[in-house]
Coordinates of C-alpha atoms in Angstrom, one line a residue:
X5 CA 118.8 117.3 80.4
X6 CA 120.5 115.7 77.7
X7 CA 119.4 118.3 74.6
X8 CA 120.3 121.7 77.1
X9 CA 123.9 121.9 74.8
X10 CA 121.3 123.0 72.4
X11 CA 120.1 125.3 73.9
X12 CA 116.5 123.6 75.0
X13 CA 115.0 124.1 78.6
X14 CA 113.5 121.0 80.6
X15 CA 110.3 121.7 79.4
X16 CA 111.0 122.4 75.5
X17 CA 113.2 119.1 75.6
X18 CA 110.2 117.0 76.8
X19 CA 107.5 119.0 74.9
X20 CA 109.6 118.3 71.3
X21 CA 110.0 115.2 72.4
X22 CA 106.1 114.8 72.4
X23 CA 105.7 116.5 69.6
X24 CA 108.0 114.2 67.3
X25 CA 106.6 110.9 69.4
X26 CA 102.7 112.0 68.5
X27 CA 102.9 113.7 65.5
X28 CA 100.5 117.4 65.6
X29 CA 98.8 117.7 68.5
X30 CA 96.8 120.6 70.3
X31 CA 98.1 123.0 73.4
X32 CA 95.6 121.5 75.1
X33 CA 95.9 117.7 74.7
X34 CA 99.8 118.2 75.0
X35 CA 99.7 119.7 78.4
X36 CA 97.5 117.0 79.4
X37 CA 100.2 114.5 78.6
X38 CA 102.9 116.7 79.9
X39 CA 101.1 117.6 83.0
X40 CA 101.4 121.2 82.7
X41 CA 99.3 124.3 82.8
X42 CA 97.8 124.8 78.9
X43 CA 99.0 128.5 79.6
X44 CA 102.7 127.1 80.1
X45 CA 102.3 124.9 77.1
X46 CA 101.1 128.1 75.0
X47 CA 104.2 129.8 76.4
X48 CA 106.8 126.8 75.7
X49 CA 105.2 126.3 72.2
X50 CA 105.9 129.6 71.4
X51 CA 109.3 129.0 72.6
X52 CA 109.9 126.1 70.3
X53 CA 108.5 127.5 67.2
X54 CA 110.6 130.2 67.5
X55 CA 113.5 128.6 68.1
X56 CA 112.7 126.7 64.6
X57 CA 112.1 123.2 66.5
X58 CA 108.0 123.5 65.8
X59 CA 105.6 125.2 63.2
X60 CA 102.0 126.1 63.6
X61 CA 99.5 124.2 61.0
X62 CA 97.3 125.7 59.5
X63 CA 93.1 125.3 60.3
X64 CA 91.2 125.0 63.4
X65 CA 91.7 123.8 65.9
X66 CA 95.2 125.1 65.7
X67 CA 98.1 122.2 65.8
X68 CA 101.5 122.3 66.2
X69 CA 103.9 119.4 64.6
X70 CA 107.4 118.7 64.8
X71 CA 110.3 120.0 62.6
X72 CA 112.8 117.2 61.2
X73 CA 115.1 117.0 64.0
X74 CA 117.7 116.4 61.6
X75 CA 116.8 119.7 59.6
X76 CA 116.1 121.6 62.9
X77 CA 118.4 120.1 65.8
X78 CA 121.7 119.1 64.3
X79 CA 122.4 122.3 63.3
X80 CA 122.0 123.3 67.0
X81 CA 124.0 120.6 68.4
X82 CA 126.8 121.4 66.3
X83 CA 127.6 124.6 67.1
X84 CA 128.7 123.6 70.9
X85 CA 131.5 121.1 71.5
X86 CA 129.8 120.5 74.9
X87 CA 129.0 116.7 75.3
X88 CA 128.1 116.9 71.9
X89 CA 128.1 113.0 71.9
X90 CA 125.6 112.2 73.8
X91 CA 123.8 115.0 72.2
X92 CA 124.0 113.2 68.9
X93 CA 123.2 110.1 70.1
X94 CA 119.7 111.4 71.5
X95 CA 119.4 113.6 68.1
X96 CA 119.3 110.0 66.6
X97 CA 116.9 108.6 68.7
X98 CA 114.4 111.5 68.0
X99 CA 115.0 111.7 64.4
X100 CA 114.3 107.7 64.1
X101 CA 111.5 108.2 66.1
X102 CA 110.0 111.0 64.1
X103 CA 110.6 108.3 60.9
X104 CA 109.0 105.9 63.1
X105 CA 105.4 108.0 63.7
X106 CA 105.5 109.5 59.7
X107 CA 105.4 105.9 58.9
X108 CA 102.7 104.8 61.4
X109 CA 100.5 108.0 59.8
X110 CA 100.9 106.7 56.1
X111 CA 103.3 103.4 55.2
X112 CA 103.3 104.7 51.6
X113 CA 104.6 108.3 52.6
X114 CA 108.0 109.2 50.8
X115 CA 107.4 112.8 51.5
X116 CA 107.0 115.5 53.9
X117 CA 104.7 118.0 52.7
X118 CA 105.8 121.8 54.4
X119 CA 102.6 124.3 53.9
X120 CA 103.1 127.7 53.8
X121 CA 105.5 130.4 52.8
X122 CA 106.7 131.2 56.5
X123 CA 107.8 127.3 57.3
X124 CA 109.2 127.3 53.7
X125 CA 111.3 129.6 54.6
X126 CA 112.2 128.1 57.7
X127 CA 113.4 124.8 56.5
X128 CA 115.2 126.7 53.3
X129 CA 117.7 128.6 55.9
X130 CA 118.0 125.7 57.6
X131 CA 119.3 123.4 55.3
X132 CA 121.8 125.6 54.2
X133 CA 122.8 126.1 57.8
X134 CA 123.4 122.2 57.9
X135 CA 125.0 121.9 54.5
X136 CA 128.2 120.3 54.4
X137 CA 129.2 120.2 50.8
X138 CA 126.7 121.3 47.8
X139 CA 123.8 123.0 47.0
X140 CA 121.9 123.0 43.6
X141 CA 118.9 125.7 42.8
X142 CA 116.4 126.3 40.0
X143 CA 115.9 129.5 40.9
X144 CA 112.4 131.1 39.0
X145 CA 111.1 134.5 38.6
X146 CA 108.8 135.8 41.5
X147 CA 109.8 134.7 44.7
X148 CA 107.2 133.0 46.6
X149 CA 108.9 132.1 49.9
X150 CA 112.5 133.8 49.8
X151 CA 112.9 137.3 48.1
X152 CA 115.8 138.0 45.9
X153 CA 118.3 139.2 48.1
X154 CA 117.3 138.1 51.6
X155 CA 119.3 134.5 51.6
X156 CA 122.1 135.5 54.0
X157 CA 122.2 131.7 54.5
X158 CA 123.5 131.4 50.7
X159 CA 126.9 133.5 51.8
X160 CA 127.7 132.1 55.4
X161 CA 127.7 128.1 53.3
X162 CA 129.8 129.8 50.9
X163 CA 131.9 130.8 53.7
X164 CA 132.2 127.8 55.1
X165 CA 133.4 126.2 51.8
X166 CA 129.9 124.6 50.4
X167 CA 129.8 124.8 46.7
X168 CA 126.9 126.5 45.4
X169 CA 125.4 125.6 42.1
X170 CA 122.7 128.2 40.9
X171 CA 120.8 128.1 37.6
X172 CA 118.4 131.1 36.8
X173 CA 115.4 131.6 34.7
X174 CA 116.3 134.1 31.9
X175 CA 113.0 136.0 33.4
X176 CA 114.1 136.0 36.7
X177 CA 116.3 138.6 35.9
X178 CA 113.7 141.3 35.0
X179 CA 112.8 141.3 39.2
X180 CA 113.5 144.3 41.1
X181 CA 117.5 144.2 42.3
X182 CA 117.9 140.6 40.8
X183 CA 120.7 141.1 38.8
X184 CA 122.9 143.1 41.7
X185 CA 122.1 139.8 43.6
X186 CA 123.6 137.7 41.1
X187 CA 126.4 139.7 40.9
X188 CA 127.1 139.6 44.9
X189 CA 126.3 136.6 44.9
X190 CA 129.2 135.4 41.5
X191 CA 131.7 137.4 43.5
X192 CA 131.1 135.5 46.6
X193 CA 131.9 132.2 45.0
X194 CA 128.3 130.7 43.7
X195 CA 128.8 129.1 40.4
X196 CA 125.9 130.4 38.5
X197 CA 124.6 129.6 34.7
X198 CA 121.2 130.8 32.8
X199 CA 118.6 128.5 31.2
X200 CA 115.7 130.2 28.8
X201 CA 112.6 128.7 31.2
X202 CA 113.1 126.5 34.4
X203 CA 110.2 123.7 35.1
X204 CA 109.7 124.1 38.9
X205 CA 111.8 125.5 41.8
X206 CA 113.7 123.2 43.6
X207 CA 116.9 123.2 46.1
X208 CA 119.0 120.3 46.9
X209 CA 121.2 120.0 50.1
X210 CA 124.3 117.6 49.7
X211 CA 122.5 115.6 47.6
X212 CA 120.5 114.6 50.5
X213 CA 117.7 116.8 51.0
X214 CA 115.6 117.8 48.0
X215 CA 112.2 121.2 49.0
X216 CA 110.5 121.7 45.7
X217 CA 106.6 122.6 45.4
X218 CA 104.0 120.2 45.0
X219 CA 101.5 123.4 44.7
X220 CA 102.7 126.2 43.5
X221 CA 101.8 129.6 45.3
X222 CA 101.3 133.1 43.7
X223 CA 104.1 135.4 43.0
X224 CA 105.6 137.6 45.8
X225 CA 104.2 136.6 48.3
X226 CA 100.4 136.3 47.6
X227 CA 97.9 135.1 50.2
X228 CA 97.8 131.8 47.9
X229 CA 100.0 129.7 50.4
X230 CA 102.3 127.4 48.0
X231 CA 102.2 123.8 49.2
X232 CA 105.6 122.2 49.2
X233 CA 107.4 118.4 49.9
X234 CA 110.5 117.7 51.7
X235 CA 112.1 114.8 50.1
X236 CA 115.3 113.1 51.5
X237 CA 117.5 110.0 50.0
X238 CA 114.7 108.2 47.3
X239 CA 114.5 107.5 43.2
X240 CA 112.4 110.4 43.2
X241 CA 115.7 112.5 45.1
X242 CA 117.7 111.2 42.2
X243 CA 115.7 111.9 39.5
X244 CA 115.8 116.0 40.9
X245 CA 119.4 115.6 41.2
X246 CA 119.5 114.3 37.0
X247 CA 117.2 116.8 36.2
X248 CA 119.3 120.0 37.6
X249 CA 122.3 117.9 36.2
X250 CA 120.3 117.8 32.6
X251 CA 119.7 121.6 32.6
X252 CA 123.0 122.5 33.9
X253 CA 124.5 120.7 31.0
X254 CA 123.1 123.0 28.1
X255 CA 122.9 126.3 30.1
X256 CA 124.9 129.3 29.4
X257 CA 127.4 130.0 32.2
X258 CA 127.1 133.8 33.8
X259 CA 130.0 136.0 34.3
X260 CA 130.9 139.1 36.6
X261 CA 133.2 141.5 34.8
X262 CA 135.6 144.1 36.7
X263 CA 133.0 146.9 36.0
X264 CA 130.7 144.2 37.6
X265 CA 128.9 143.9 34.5
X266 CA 126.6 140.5 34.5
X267 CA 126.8 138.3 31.1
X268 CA 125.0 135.8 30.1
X269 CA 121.7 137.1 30.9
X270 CA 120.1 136.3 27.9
X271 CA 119.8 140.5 27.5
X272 CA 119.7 142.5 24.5
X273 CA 122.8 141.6 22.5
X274 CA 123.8 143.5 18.7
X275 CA 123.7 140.5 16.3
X276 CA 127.2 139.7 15.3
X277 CA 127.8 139.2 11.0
X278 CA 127.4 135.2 10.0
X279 CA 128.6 133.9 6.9
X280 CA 125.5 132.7 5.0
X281 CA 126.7 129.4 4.7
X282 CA 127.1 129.1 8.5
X283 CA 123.7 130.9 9.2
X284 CA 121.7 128.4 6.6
X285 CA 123.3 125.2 8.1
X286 CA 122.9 127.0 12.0
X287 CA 118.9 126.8 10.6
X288 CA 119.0 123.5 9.7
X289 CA 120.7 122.6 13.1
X290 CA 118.2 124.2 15.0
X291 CA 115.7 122.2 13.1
X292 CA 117.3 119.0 14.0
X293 CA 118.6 118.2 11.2
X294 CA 121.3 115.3 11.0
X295 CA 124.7 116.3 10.4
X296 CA 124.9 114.1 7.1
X297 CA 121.4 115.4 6.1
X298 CA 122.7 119.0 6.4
X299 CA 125.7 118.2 4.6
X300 CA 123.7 116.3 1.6
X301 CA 121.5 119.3 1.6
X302 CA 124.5 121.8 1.7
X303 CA 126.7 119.8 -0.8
X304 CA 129.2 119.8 2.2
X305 CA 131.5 117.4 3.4
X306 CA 130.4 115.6 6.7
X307 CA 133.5 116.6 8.2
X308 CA 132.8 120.3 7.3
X309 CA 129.7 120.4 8.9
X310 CA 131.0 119.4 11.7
X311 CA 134.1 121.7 11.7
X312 CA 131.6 125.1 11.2
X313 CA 129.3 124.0 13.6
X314 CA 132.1 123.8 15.9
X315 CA 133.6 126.7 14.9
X316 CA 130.2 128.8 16.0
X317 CA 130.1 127.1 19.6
X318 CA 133.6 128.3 20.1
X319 CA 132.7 131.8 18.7
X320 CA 129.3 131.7 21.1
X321 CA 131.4 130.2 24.0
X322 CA 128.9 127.4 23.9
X323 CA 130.0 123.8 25.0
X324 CA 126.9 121.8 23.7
X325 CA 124.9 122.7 20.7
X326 CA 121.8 123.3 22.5
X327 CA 123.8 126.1 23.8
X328 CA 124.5 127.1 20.4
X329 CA 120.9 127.5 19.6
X330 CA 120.3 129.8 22.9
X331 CA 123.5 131.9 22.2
X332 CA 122.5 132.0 18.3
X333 CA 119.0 133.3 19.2
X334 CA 120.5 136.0 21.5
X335 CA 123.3 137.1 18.8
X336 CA 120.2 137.5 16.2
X337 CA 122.2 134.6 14.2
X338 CA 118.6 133.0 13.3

């Protein structure tokens, strides 16, 4: 029994191991090969999908397929010291076998494809729970899969020391409790900032592991099952990884005060008083106007220009001007 350090019985070892050699397969034709009872299968199934090694698919008849041993068994192995070598080395052998059988399905496959809000969740917590270093998440308003509130995974990784990298749709704060999450979440160490509209939802493990939707389901939690893809080291992985980079860039950082107070929020602000001359060449900025057109049009030196449009991204705590626009918009400035 070289899996029990995690926790696996004789007959969950050798039924996973099934499982990640075949691909989805039924109770029945698996107890077949196992030569067991289909009752005991049922029973050892239920065992292993509860234990996050196996998900149910969806249709008839009903299927059960592997989870990533890497997603679903590391984390298990690592949490006992106990022979945890050879553990490892038989982790490895199941998840290149796994690799081995997605390839043998489809040649072309880059990606796994997760259905349904309940194994969604699943491989969300644990990721985090395997997460050595980073996360990054475009988080959206409306939860489909995780509700605002209910990632305890989030603070244990923080715990632990893993950076966490959070940008929020200025919409997703109007959800119930969503701000107070923020908030616990800012004092707990994640590094959070606020964009006007995110494109998709995505989370990144380590730079590793990418689970963003490929369908999109309906809003909390609507019969509409969303339809996601697993996506581990590939162009496509890096591209994800630019594009969170790209919006982190000209997003507006949020802040906890003592009062606990959340800023940034893109909320209702009192305009502050701009000079004319800074609020007509602001305009023209927003435009995307040149600097030297603005200054031709302004009868200003280049080098003014520059100075006043600097002198409004240090007065809106903006670092890029794209973040000037946002903060200009909220301070009623345009």
């Amino acid at each position: 029994m070289v899996l029990e350090i995690a926790g696996l019985s004789p007959d969950e070892e050798s039924v996973y191991a099934l499982l990640v050699a075949f691909g989805r397969a039924g109770a029945a034709d698996l107890a077949e090969r196992a030569g067991m009872p289909v009752e005991r299968m049922n029973r050892v199934l239920e065992s292993l999908t509860a234990k996050g090694l196996a998900s149910p698919t969806d249709g008839t008849p009903r299927l059960h397929q592997a989870a990533p041993p890497d997603v679903a068994l590391l984390p298990r192995l690592k949490r006992s010291a106990e022979a945890l070598d050879l553990a490892q080395h038989e982790a490895a052998r199941l998840i290149e076998s796994y690799r081995d059988t997605m390839r043998r399905r489809d040649a072309g496959q880059l990606l796994e494809v997760i259905t349904g809000a309940e194994a969604l969740r699943q491989h969300l917590r644990q990721i985090q729970t395997s997460v050595r270093e980073e996360m990054l998440w475009f988080c959206k308003a409306q939860y489909v899969a995780m509700p605002s509130g209910s990632n305890t995974e989030e603070f244990e990784a923080l715990a632990r020391g893993v950076r966490y990298r959070v940008l929020y749709e200025k919409a997703f704060f109007d959800d119930e409790g969503a701000v107070d999450n923020v908030v616990a979440g800012v004092r707990a160490g994640e590094v959070a900032r606020a964009v006007p509209q995110l494109p998709l939802r995505l989370a990144i493990a380590d730079r590793a592991v990418a689970v963003f939707p490929l369908v999109a389901g309906g809003p909390h939690g609507s019969p509409e099952e969303p339809t996601t893809a697993l996506v581990r080291d590939s162009n496509l992985l890096a591209a994800l990884v630019a594009l969170f980079e790209r919006y982190w860039e000209d997003a507006v950082p949020l802040d906890v005060d003592d009062t606990g107070e959340l800023s940034g929020t893109d909320g209702p602000a009192a305009p502050d008083a701009l000079a004319p001359t800074d609020r007509r060449l602001l305009s023209l900025l927003v435009a995307g106007v040149a600097d030297k057109a603005i200054a031709s049009q302004m009868q200003l030196s280049r080098r003014t220009v520059q100075r006043r449009i600097q002198g409004m991204m240090e007065r809106a705590n903006a670092a890029t001007r794209m973040q000037l626009a946002w903060q200009a918009a909220r301070r009623g400035w345009l």
